[in-house]
Steps between C-alpha positions, in 0.01 A plus 500: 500500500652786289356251183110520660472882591648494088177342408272655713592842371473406128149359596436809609602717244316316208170526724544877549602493116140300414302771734647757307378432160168596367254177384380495186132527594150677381451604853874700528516792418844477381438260303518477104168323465299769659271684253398858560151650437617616162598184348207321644312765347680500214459150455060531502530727266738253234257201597169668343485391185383785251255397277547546115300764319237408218317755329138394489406453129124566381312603215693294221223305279661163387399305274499121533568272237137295360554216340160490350548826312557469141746688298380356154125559628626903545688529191233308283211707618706859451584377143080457425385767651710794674538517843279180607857371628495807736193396624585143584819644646273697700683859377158656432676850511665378160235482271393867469833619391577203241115563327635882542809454296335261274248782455697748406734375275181355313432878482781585397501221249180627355570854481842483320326236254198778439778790457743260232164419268392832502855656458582276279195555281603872475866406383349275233326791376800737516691219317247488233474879467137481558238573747197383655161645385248703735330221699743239469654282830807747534445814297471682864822339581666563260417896493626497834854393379526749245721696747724201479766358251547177361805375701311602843209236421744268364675532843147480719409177264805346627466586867144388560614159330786473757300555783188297386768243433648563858179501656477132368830408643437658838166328565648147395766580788218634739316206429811237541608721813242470697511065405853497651390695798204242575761227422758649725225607797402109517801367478591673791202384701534154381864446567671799692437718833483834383470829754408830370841597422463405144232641284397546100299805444396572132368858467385685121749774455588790250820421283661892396606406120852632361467847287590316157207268535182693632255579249113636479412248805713704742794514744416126695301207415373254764674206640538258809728496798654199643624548830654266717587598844767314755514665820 
């Protein structure tokens, strides 16, 4: 008897002990797995996905490669006749400043060459101890240089024939310049995809000549400017 009344009281017990512990369930309020507003909330906001930012890109030119374009064609044509390259490379803005460069350093070709023979003519006669007679070619020359001695025309002899000589060498570079940029322009369109980042730009400039080597032509004699620009 004593052993059944044993039982029924630990029977008992562990249901009262089963009653008194809270089940893990969504619906208790006790219970672990409940979420609260905030974490629900909380949860929305970590489930939106943000979407990545790209800047909107417009107003770059690019150039696509053209098979059909010919680099030799560009190259040939600017070595015959200046600036027909730009043309077939479609740089029509080009052509004015190479014929303006080429212009003025045939200028200043022929007015260093005029200024040597005539200087030169006078230093001749100063060498000679002579002098031209009323009428001659450079008897008004040479009155005008009476004011000046023989080592000052000596001097101006020798700087027009440097810069006549210059102007020679400077309009064999203008001229194979502007080949190499109608080479380089259709190479680019023929093999490469080019944006306006890059750019050649050849401009006539002014070159300011050292003290030691200026003479009756003045301070600066022209030139051309090469600029190439990476941005």
């Amino acid at each position: 008897m004593q052993r059944y009344i044993l039982i029924i009281f630990l029977l008992t017990g562990f249901a009262f002990s089963a009653f008194a512990q809270n089940p893990v369930s969504p619906t208790n309020p006790a219970s672990p797995l409940k979420k609260s507003k905030a974490d629900s909330l909380q949860e929305k906001k970590d489930s939106l996905k943000s979407k990545p930012f790209v800047p909107k890109i417009g107003g770059i030119k690019i150039y696509h490669p053209d098979s059909t374009h010919s680099p030799s064609k560009a190259w040939h044509r600017s070595v015959f006749v200046p600036g027909w390259g730009q043309v077939y490379n479609h740089q029509y803005w080009k052509v004015p400043v190479i014929y303006t460069g080429l212009t003025l350093l045939v200028v200043m070709y022929r007015f260093n060459q005029s200024a040597y023979t005539e200087d030169l003519a006078i230093a001749k006669y100063r060498e000679r101890g002579t002098s031209p007679n009323p009428g001659d070619k450079y008897y008004a020359l040479y009155q005008a240089y009476t004011g000046y001695n023989d080592q000052s025309i000596n001097d101006a002899v020798r700087g027009y024939a440097r810069y006549r000589d210059l102007s020679v060498l400077l309009f064999a570079a203008a001229w194979g310049i502007q080949t190499i940029d109608a080479y380089i322009d259709a190479k680019f369109k023929h093999s490469y995809s080019m944006d306006t980042d890059f750019s050649v730009k050849v401009v006539p400039t002014l070159i300011n000549q050292q003290v030691n080597v200026q003479s009756f032509s003045g301070a600066f004699i022209p030139g051309l400017k090469v600029t190439f620009t990476l941005r």
